[in-house]
Amino acid sequence: MTDCAGIATCPFFNDRMQNMPFIADMMKKHYCRDDFEHCARYMVKQRLGKDRVPGDLFPNQSTKAERLISAGEIV
Ligand code: SF4
């Protein structure tokens, strides 16, 4: 298991997002502490940059991340 490099500053990991899901702790364990490469926020950050990660994007929204990445790379 490997921690995501963004843990120190990530709004999701640090409970700074609105409407945090009740399974947030499980998501942190799954994504932030292990499978971060499949986290939607991580995916967008890696491909488009930190400033392009939506404030309301949760780790399990990979389909939305893929749409954002596709649109972002065309623009
Ligand atoms: S895995 Fe995703 S939600 Fe967790 S710290 Fe990294 S970017 Fe943030």
XYZ file of C-alpha atoms and ligand atoms in Angstrom:
83
model
C 0.000 0.000 0.000
C 1.262 3.436 -0.943
C -0.066 6.831 0.099
C -1.039 9.364 -2.529
C 1.534 12.156 -2.768
C -1.280 14.702 -2.497
C -2.481 13.727 0.967
C -1.009 16.759 2.738
C -2.878 19.300 0.621
C -5.846 17.434 -0.868
C -9.216 19.023 0.040
C -10.923 15.631 0.086
C -8.413 13.953 2.361
C -8.421 16.939 4.703
C -12.235 17.169 4.887
C -12.396 20.556 3.199
C -15.019 19.646 0.578
C -18.719 20.312 0.985
C -21.074 17.355 1.251
C -18.425 14.843 2.243
C -19.886 11.354 1.687
C -20.602 9.247 4.756
C -18.189 6.673 3.391
C -15.372 9.235 3.181
C -13.161 7.306 5.587
C -13.545 4.146 3.507
C -12.740 6.099 0.359
C -9.621 7.566 1.971
C -8.477 4.091 2.934
C -9.194 2.721 -0.536
C -7.917 5.569 -2.718
C -5.686 7.876 -0.690
C -3.849 5.135 1.173
C -3.656 2.591 -1.610
C -5.225 2.834 -5.087
C -4.655 6.547 -5.707
C -3.987 6.049 -9.420
C -7.703 5.335 -9.857
C -8.854 8.356 -7.845
C -10.809 10.797 -10.022
C -9.150 13.804 -8.410
C -5.687 12.325 -8.910
C -6.454 11.445 -12.534
C -7.517 14.994 -13.426
C -4.616 16.528 -11.525
C -2.093 14.345 -13.332
C -3.502 14.961 -16.806
C -4.765 18.539 -16.657
C -3.077 20.073 -13.628
C -4.051 20.861 -10.060
C -6.006 23.984 -10.987
C -8.368 21.979 -13.211
C -9.596 19.625 -10.484
C -13.247 20.564 -9.753
C -13.977 21.481 -6.164
C -16.787 18.954 -5.995
C -15.059 15.968 -7.622
C -14.904 12.908 -5.374
C -12.388 10.065 -5.730
C -14.947 7.528 -6.960
C -16.118 9.691 -9.908
C -13.687 8.265 -12.436
C -16.200 8.419 -15.300
C -16.616 12.153 -14.727
C -12.831 12.489 -14.529
C -12.414 10.738 -17.857
C -14.956 13.104 -19.447
C -13.151 16.131 -18.019
C -9.811 14.843 -19.241
C -11.139 14.159 -22.747
C -12.702 17.615 -22.963
C -9.680 19.284 -21.392
C -7.223 17.730 -23.777
C -9.225 18.809 -26.821
C -9.428 22.451 -25.720
S -6.086 9.798 -3.716
Fe -7.325 11.453 -4.543
S -8.588 12.190 -2.867
Fe -6.910 10.994 -1.989
S -5.287 12.459 -1.508
Fe -4.892 11.680 -3.572
S -5.902 13.127 -4.952
Fe -6.749 13.457 -2.887
